Amino acid sequence: MLDIRNINKTFGIGTVNEKKALVDLSLHVNESDFITIIGANGAGKSTLFNAIAGTFLTDSGEIILDGKDITLLPEHKRAKDIGRLFQDPMLGTAPDMSVEENLVLAAGHGGWLSSISSDDRKKFRDTLSLLDMGLEDRMSHPVGLLSGGQRQALTLIMATINKPKLLMLDEHTAALDPGAAEKVLALTKKIVEEEKITCLMITHNMQSAIDLGNRLLMMENGNIIYDISGEQKQKLKIEDLVSMFKKASGKDLDNDRMLLSTDDTQ
């Protein structure tokens, strides 16, 4: 479904700040895979997402999505097939537009309320009611007045309202309070599993990485050092991940943010 073949990306080439962000990285993602990705800061996780999304072009290698070579495709042309959520809940929505207008825009109706049917409106309300955040009763409210958790949940619905070929979640609950994070993670699991969406999810939370999805990737120094699935993933514990990191990298995991995050609500 997604094939990444030997991609490389170096920033600041020839300067004192030269940084090899992706190093000969290859990855095959199957249809309906739900893959969690962990790694210390600077491991290359978000850089990998940016490469897939087309935020920049890689220095070498190929990216194939659903049989189509998108390696040189501009970001805006990839966007129709790739849904993406960021850590910042302020991204991904139009704050001055209403909840309903944002949903209409995401559904491909051009943002015009007059273009949607009563069935569409009912579908929006029914979907929002699943959040248990009261958004179905705030359809006419500007999105800018919503809490961070409400906006992130709305962004998730917008990103999946037309099933994307690939959904990328870049620590999409990290900036939320524990209660909101728990709701958004539960909604994420429900949507991805029920719609069988192929999904990559970056998280600093090792327990979430273990509990969610069918595969787990660990990254370090711009490459994938572990790819774990099946029974091996089901038996994983946090201490296993810490030990595996040390074995592969030759150093202790000293990322406090990862070590202190041990449950889905952090």
mmCIF file of C-alpha atoms in Angstrom:
data_model
loop_
_atom_site.group_PDB
_atom_site.id
_atom_site.type_symbol
_atom_site.label_atom_id
_atom_site.label_comp_id
_atom_site.label_asym_id
_atom_site.label_seq_id
_atom_site.Cartn_x
_atom_site.Cartn_y
_atom_site.Cartn_z
ATOM 1 C CA MET A 1 0.000 0.000 0.000
ATOM 2 C CA LEU A 2 2.827 2.373 0.988
ATOM 3 C CA ASP A 3 6.362 1.608 -0.093
ATOM 4 C CA ILE A 4 9.259 3.786 1.021
ATOM 5 C CA ARG A 5 12.475 2.777 -0.668
ATOM 6 C CA ASN A 6 15.881 3.940 0.555
ATOM 7 C CA ILE A 7 14.980 7.563 1.199
ATOM 8 C CA ASN A 8 17.572 10.045 2.439
ATOM 9 C CA LYS A 9 17.273 13.618 3.652
ATOM 10 C CA THR A 10 20.053 15.872 4.918
ATOM 11 C CA PHE A 11 19.437 19.427 6.094
ATOM 12 C CA GLY A 12 22.060 22.189 6.024
ATOM 13 C CA ILE A 13 24.388 20.336 3.672
ATOM 14 C CA GLY A 14 27.939 21.683 3.839
ATOM 15 C CA THR A 15 27.296 23.818 6.923
ATOM 16 C CA VAL A 16 28.200 23.382 10.582
ATOM 17 C CA ASN A 17 24.532 22.553 11.184
ATOM 18 C CA GLU A 18 24.441 19.673 8.689
ATOM 19 C CA LYS A 19 22.014 17.025 9.926
ATOM 20 C CA LYS A 20 21.271 13.650 8.365
ATOM 21 C CA ALA A 21 17.589 13.389 9.235
ATOM 22 C CA LEU A 22 16.698 10.274 7.210
ATOM 23 C CA VAL A 23 19.321 7.677 6.321
ATOM 24 C CA ASP A 24 18.587 5.065 3.657
ATOM 25 C CA LEU A 25 15.180 4.401 5.247
ATOM 26 C CA SER A 26 12.888 1.757 3.754
ATOM 27 C CA LEU A 27 9.422 0.741 4.924
ATOM 28 C CA HIS A 28 6.553 -1.329 3.533
ATOM 29 C CA VAL A 29 3.091 -0.608 4.938
ATOM 30 C CA ASN A 30 0.260 -3.035 4.230
ATOM 31 C CA GLU A 31 -3.337 -2.059 3.557
ATOM 32 C CA SER A 32 -5.145 -1.361 6.879
ATOM 33 C CA ASP A 33 -1.951 -1.443 8.941
ATOM 34 C CA PHE A 34 -2.190 0.674 12.107
ATOM 35 C CA ILE A 35 1.442 1.414 12.950
ATOM 36 C CA THR A 36 2.625 3.265 16.046
ATOM 37 C CA ILE A 37 6.026 4.978 15.876
ATOM 38 C CA ILE A 38 8.230 5.859 18.827
ATOM 39 C CA GLY A 39 11.718 7.292 19.226
ATOM 40 C CA ALA A 40 13.650 9.979 21.037
ATOM 41 C CA ASN A 41 13.616 13.620 19.922
ATOM 42 C CA GLY A 42 15.506 13.999 16.649
ATOM 43 C CA ALA A 43 15.074 10.339 15.690
ATOM 44 C CA GLY A 44 13.428 11.328 12.405
ATOM 45 C CA LYS A 45 9.772 10.575 13.118
ATOM 46 C CA SER A 46 8.234 13.884 12.026
ATOM 47 C CA THR A 47 10.805 14.173 9.226
ATOM 48 C CA LEU A 48 9.531 10.853 7.883
ATOM 49 C CA PHE A 49 5.967 12.207 7.961
ATOM 50 C CA ASN A 50 7.052 15.375 6.173
ATOM 51 C CA ALA A 51 8.743 13.294 3.485
ATOM 52 C CA ILE A 52 5.589 11.232 2.931
ATOM 53 C CA ALA A 53 3.371 14.328 2.920
ATOM 54 C CA GLY A 54 5.646 16.181 0.491
ATOM 55 C CA THR A 55 6.560 19.040 2.835
ATOM 56 C CA PHE A 56 9.982 18.713 1.218
ATOM 57 C CA LEU A 57 11.457 16.438 -1.441
ATOM 58 C CA THR A 58 13.852 13.728 -0.332
ATOM 59 C CA ASP A 59 17.457 13.795 -1.549
ATOM 60 C CA SER A 60 17.124 10.277 -2.935
ATOM 61 C CA GLY A 61 14.862 7.231 -2.823
ATOM 62 C CA GLU A 62 11.250 6.586 -3.781
ATOM 63 C CA ILE A 63 7.838 6.908 -2.115
ATOM 64 C CA ILE A 64 5.025 4.843 -3.635
ATOM 65 C CA LEU A 65 1.451 5.272 -2.382
ATOM 66 C CA ASP A 66 -1.210 2.817 -3.545
ATOM 67 C CA GLY A 67 0.873 1.923 -6.590
ATOM 68 C CA LYS A 68 1.539 5.558 -7.580
ATOM 69 C CA ASP A 69 4.989 7.142 -7.439
ATOM 70 C CA ILE A 70 4.529 10.339 -5.392
ATOM 71 C CA THR A 71 8.240 11.002 -4.809
ATOM 72 C CA LEU A 72 8.228 14.252 -6.785
ATOM 73 C CA LEU A 73 4.539 15.116 -6.342
ATOM 74 C CA PRO A 74 3.855 18.524 -4.689
ATOM 75 C CA GLU A 75 2.384 18.515 -1.188
ATOM 76 C CA HIS A 76 -1.014 19.910 -2.218
ATOM 77 C CA LYS A 77 -1.486 17.096 -4.753
ATOM 78 C CA ARG A 78 -0.735 14.457 -2.131
ATOM 79 C CA ALA A 79 -3.157 16.012 0.368
ATOM 80 C CA LYS A 80 -6.282 14.519 -1.224
ATOM 81 C CA ASP A 81 -4.988 11.018 -0.439
ATOM 82 C CA ILE A 82 -3.273 11.746 2.895
ATOM 83 C CA GLY A 83 -4.995 12.889 6.078
ATOM 84 C CA ARG A 84 -2.744 14.387 8.755
ATOM 85 C CA LEU A 85 -3.122 15.610 12.332
ATOM 86 C CA PHE A 86 -0.477 17.577 14.193
ATOM 87 C CA GLN A 87 0.297 18.018 17.886
ATOM 88 C CA ASP A 88 -1.077 21.575 17.829
ATOM 89 C CA PRO A 89 -4.910 21.420 17.998
ATOM 90 C CA MET A 90 -5.039 24.879 16.417
ATOM 91 C CA LEU A 91 -3.909 23.405 13.099
ATOM 92 C CA GLY A 92 -6.250 21.631 10.712
ATOM 93 C CA THR A 93 -9.387 23.760 11.141
ATOM 94 C CA ALA A 94 -10.603 27.193 10.043
ATOM 95 C CA PRO A 95 -11.189 29.027 13.381
ATOM 96 C CA ASP A 96 -13.495 31.722 12.009
ATOM 97 C CA MET A 97 -15.811 29.205 10.352
ATOM 98 C CA SER A 98 -18.477 27.251 12.219
ATOM 99 C CA VAL A 99 -18.193 23.593 13.162
ATOM 100 C CA GLU A 100 -20.652 22.721 10.418
ATOM 101 C CA GLU A 101 -18.842 24.837 7.813
ATOM 102 C CA ASN A 102 -15.561 23.096 8.638
ATOM 103 C CA LEU A 103 -17.207 19.704 8.178
ATOM 104 C CA VAL A 104 -18.783 20.807 4.893
ATOM 105 C CA LEU A 105 -15.386 21.991 3.664
ATOM 106 C CA ALA A 106 -13.730 18.704 4.649
ATOM 107 C CA ALA A 107 -16.483 16.717 2.949
ATOM 108 C CA GLY A 108 -15.691 18.434 -0.338
ATOM 109 C CA HIS A 109 -18.722 20.701 -0.639
ATOM 110 C CA GLY A 110 -16.640 23.866 -0.912
ATOM 111 C CA GLY A 111 -17.721 25.159 2.490
ATOM 112 C CA TRP A 112 -21.191 26.173 1.299
ATOM 113 C CA LEU A 113 -23.928 25.174 3.736
ATOM 114 C CA SER A 114 -26.499 25.413 0.948
ATOM 115 C CA SER A 115 -24.725 22.561 -0.852
ATOM 116 C CA ILE A 116 -25.421 19.903 1.775
ATOM 117 C CA SER A 117 -28.550 17.803 2.226
ATOM 118 C CA SER A 118 -30.492 17.083 5.388
ATOM 119 C CA ASP A 119 -28.965 13.591 5.317
ATOM 120 C CA ASP A 120 -25.473 15.122 5.280
ATOM 121 C CA ARG A 121 -26.358 17.351 8.214
ATOM 122 C CA LYS A 122 -27.736 14.371 10.163
ATOM 123 C CA LYS A 123 -24.558 12.406 9.427
ATOM 124 C CA PHE A 124 -22.472 15.287 10.799
ATOM 125 C CA ARG A 125 -24.544 15.450 13.986
ATOM 126 C CA ASP A 126 -24.465 11.677 14.493
ATOM 127 C CA THR A 127 -20.697 11.579 14.036
ATOM 128 C CA LEU A 128 -20.114 14.479 16.433
ATOM 129 C CA SER A 129 -22.365 12.892 19.056
ATOM 130 C CA LEU A 130 -19.946 9.949 19.240
ATOM 131 C CA LEU A 131 -17.399 12.285 20.806
ATOM 132 C CA ASP A 132 -19.561 12.930 23.858
ATOM 133 C CA MET A 133 -18.298 16.531 23.811
ATOM 134 C CA GLY A 134 -21.565 18.280 22.989
ATOM 135 C CA LEU A 135 -20.359 19.436 19.573
ATOM 136 C CA GLU A 136 -23.528 18.206 17.882
ATOM 137 C CA ASP A 137 -25.314 21.039 19.691
ATOM 138 C CA ARG A 138 -22.691 23.624 18.695
ATOM 139 C CA MET A 139 -22.798 23.197 14.929
ATOM 140 C CA SER A 140 -23.163 26.936 14.322
ATOM 141 C CA HIS A 141 -20.405 27.972 16.768
ATOM 142 C CA PRO A 142 -17.038 29.224 15.440
ATOM 143 C CA VAL A 143 -14.360 26.560 15.796
ATOM 144 C CA GLY A 144 -12.051 29.140 17.381
ATOM 145 C CA LEU A 145 -14.233 29.081 20.509
ATOM 146 C CA LEU A 146 -13.761 25.345 21.075
ATOM 147 C CA SER A 147 -11.338 23.779 23.545
ATOM 148 C CA GLY A 148 -8.166 22.111 22.313
ATOM 149 C CA GLY A 149 -9.640 18.644 22.773
ATOM 150 C CA GLN A 150 -12.801 19.558 20.889
ATOM 151 C CA ARG A 151 -10.802 21.022 18.012
ATOM 152 C CA GLN A 152 -8.522 18.009 17.773
ATOM 153 C CA ALA A 153 -11.481 15.620 17.783
ATOM 154 C CA LEU A 154 -13.139 17.711 15.072
ATOM 155 C CA THR A 155 -9.904 17.706 13.054
ATOM 156 C CA LEU A 156 -9.754 13.907 13.280
ATOM 157 C CA ILE A 157 -13.297 13.630 11.948
ATOM 158 C CA MET A 158 -12.493 16.105 9.161
ATOM 159 C CA ALA A 159 -9.366 14.173 8.182
ATOM 160 C CA THR A 160 -11.311 10.914 7.871
ATOM 161 C CA ILE A 161 -14.739 12.072 6.652
ATOM 162 C CA ASN A 162 -13.659 11.080 3.143
ATOM 163 C CA LYS A 163 -11.609 7.955 3.811
ATOM 164 C CA PRO A 164 -7.960 8.826 3.053
ATOM 165 C CA LYS A 165 -5.572 6.303 1.587
ATOM 166 C CA LEU A 166 -3.243 7.096 4.466
ATOM 167 C CA LEU A 167 -3.794 8.780 7.836
ATOM 168 C CA MET A 168 -0.788 10.239 9.675
ATOM 169 C CA LEU A 169 -1.094 11.269 13.321
ATOM 170 C CA ASP A 170 1.839 13.277 14.667
ATOM 171 C CA GLU A 171 1.504 13.145 18.486
ATOM 172 C CA HIS A 172 -2.060 14.350 18.022
ATOM 173 C CA THR A 173 -3.001 14.009 21.714
ATOM 174 C CA ALA A 174 0.236 15.294 23.297
ATOM 175 C CA ALA A 175 -1.045 18.852 23.853
ATOM 176 C CA LEU A 176 -4.405 17.809 25.327
ATOM 177 C CA ASP A 177 -5.445 17.353 28.944
ATOM 178 C CA PRO A 178 -5.710 13.701 30.048
ATOM 179 C CA GLY A 179 -9.497 13.477 29.708
ATOM 180 C CA ALA A 180 -9.557 14.963 26.219
ATOM 181 C CA ALA A 181 -6.576 12.845 25.152
ATOM 182 C CA GLU A 182 -8.344 9.689 26.276
ATOM 183 C CA LYS A 183 -11.457 10.571 24.251
ATOM 184 C CA VAL A 184 -9.482 11.461 21.125
ATOM 185 C CA LEU A 185 -7.423 8.247 21.353
ATOM 186 C CA ALA A 186 -10.593 6.173 21.757
ATOM 187 C CA LEU A 187 -12.132 7.921 18.745
ATOM 188 C CA THR A 188 -8.934 7.356 16.773
ATOM 189 C CA LYS A 189 -8.991 3.616 17.517
ATOM 190 C CA LYS A 190 -12.684 3.377 16.631
ATOM 191 C CA ILE A 191 -12.419 5.224 13.306
ATOM 192 C CA VAL A 192 -9.201 3.544 12.152
ATOM 193 C CA GLU A 193 -10.432 0.033 12.972
ATOM 194 C CA GLU A 194 -14.014 0.405 11.732
ATOM 195 C CA GLU A 195 -13.075 2.180 8.497
ATOM 196 C CA LYS A 196 -9.969 -0.010 8.015
ATOM 197 C CA ILE A 197 -7.837 3.077 7.419
ATOM 198 C CA THR A 198 -4.121 2.624 6.881
ATOM 199 C CA CYS A 199 -2.602 4.680 9.695
ATOM 200 C CA LEU A 200 0.795 5.801 10.995
ATOM 201 C CA MET A 201 0.787 7.309 14.497
ATOM 202 C CA ILE A 202 3.760 8.984 16.182
ATOM 203 C CA THR A 203 3.543 8.933 19.961
ATOM 204 C CA HIS A 204 5.901 9.674 22.862
ATOM 205 C CA ASN A 205 3.756 7.407 25.021
ATOM 206 C CA MET A 206 5.265 3.924 25.064
ATOM 207 C CA GLN A 207 2.161 2.304 26.561
ATOM 208 C CA SER A 208 -0.036 3.774 23.822
ATOM 209 C CA ALA A 209 2.465 2.538 21.236
ATOM 210 C CA ILE A 210 2.173 -0.963 22.671
ATOM 211 C CA ASP A 211 -1.608 -0.998 23.139
ATOM 212 C CA LEU A 212 -2.700 0.544 19.833
ATOM 213 C CA GLY A 213 -2.327 -0.842 16.339
ATOM 214 C CA ASN A 214 -0.898 -4.039 14.898
ATOM 215 C CA ARG A 215 2.714 -2.884 14.366
ATOM 216 C CA LEU A 216 5.241 -0.803 16.282
ATOM 217 C CA LEU A 217 8.278 0.942 14.809
ATOM 218 C CA MET A 218 11.157 2.349 16.839
ATOM 219 C CA MET A 219 13.292 5.024 15.155
ATOM 220 C CA GLU A 220 16.751 6.363 15.947
ATOM 221 C CA ASN A 221 19.221 8.451 13.918
ATOM 222 C CA GLY A 222 16.965 8.720 10.891
ATOM 223 C CA ASN A 223 16.185 5.047 10.475
ATOM 224 C CA ILE A 224 13.960 2.248 11.773
ATOM 225 C CA ILE A 225 15.774 0.110 14.335
ATOM 226 C CA TYR A 226 12.843 -2.149 15.246
ATOM 227 C CA ASP A 227 9.686 -3.255 13.413
ATOM 228 C CA ILE A 228 7.518 -5.324 15.755
ATOM 229 C CA SER A 229 4.160 -6.973 15.043
ATOM 230 C CA GLY A 230 1.988 -9.972 15.823
ATOM 231 C CA GLU A 231 2.489 -11.977 18.995
ATOM 232 C CA GLN A 232 5.787 -10.235 19.727
ATOM 233 C CA LYS A 233 4.027 -6.869 19.920
ATOM 234 C CA GLN A 234 1.194 -8.264 22.047
ATOM 235 C CA LYS A 235 3.683 -9.447 24.674
ATOM 236 C CA LEU A 236 5.674 -6.198 24.792
ATOM 237 C CA LYS A 237 6.172 -4.260 27.993
ATOM 238 C CA ILE A 238 7.661 -0.795 28.465
ATOM 239 C CA GLU A 239 10.819 -2.235 29.987
ATOM 240 C CA ASP A 240 11.227 -4.348 26.834
ATOM 241 C CA LEU A 241 11.211 -1.219 24.667
ATOM 242 C CA VAL A 242 13.766 0.498 26.901
ATOM 243 C CA SER A 243 16.023 -2.570 26.735
ATOM 244 C CA MET A 244 15.610 -2.901 22.964
ATOM 245 C CA PHE A 245 16.530 0.754 22.462
ATOM 246 C CA LYS A 246 19.729 0.309 24.457
ATOM 247 C CA LYS A 247 20.647 -2.844 22.565
ATOM 248 C CA ALA A 248 20.121 -1.274 19.118
ATOM 249 C CA SER A 249 21.594 2.161 19.822
ATOM 250 C CA GLY A 250 24.282 1.286 22.340
ATOM 251 C CA LYS A 251 23.032 3.898 24.806
ATOM 252 C CA ASP A 252 20.385 4.320 27.487
ATOM 253 C CA LEU A 253 17.062 5.860 26.636
ATOM 254 C CA ASP A 254 17.206 9.211 28.423
ATOM 255 C CA ASN A 255 14.116 10.851 26.944
ATOM 256 C CA ASP A 256 12.176 11.907 30.051
ATOM 257 C CA ARG A 257 9.035 12.608 28.049
ATOM 258 C CA MET A 258 8.906 8.989 26.872
ATOM 259 C CA LEU A 259 9.971 7.450 30.173
ATOM 260 C CA LEU A 260 7.418 9.407 32.197
ATOM 261 C CA SER A 261 4.529 8.616 29.834
ATOM 262 C CA THR A 262 3.205 5.235 30.798
ATOM 263 C CA ASP A 263 -0.507 5.348 30.052
ATOM 264 C CA ASP A 264 -2.868 6.439 27.279
ATOM 265 C CA THR A 265 -4.011 9.602 29.045
ATOM 266 C CA GLN A 266 -0.680 11.411 29.161
#
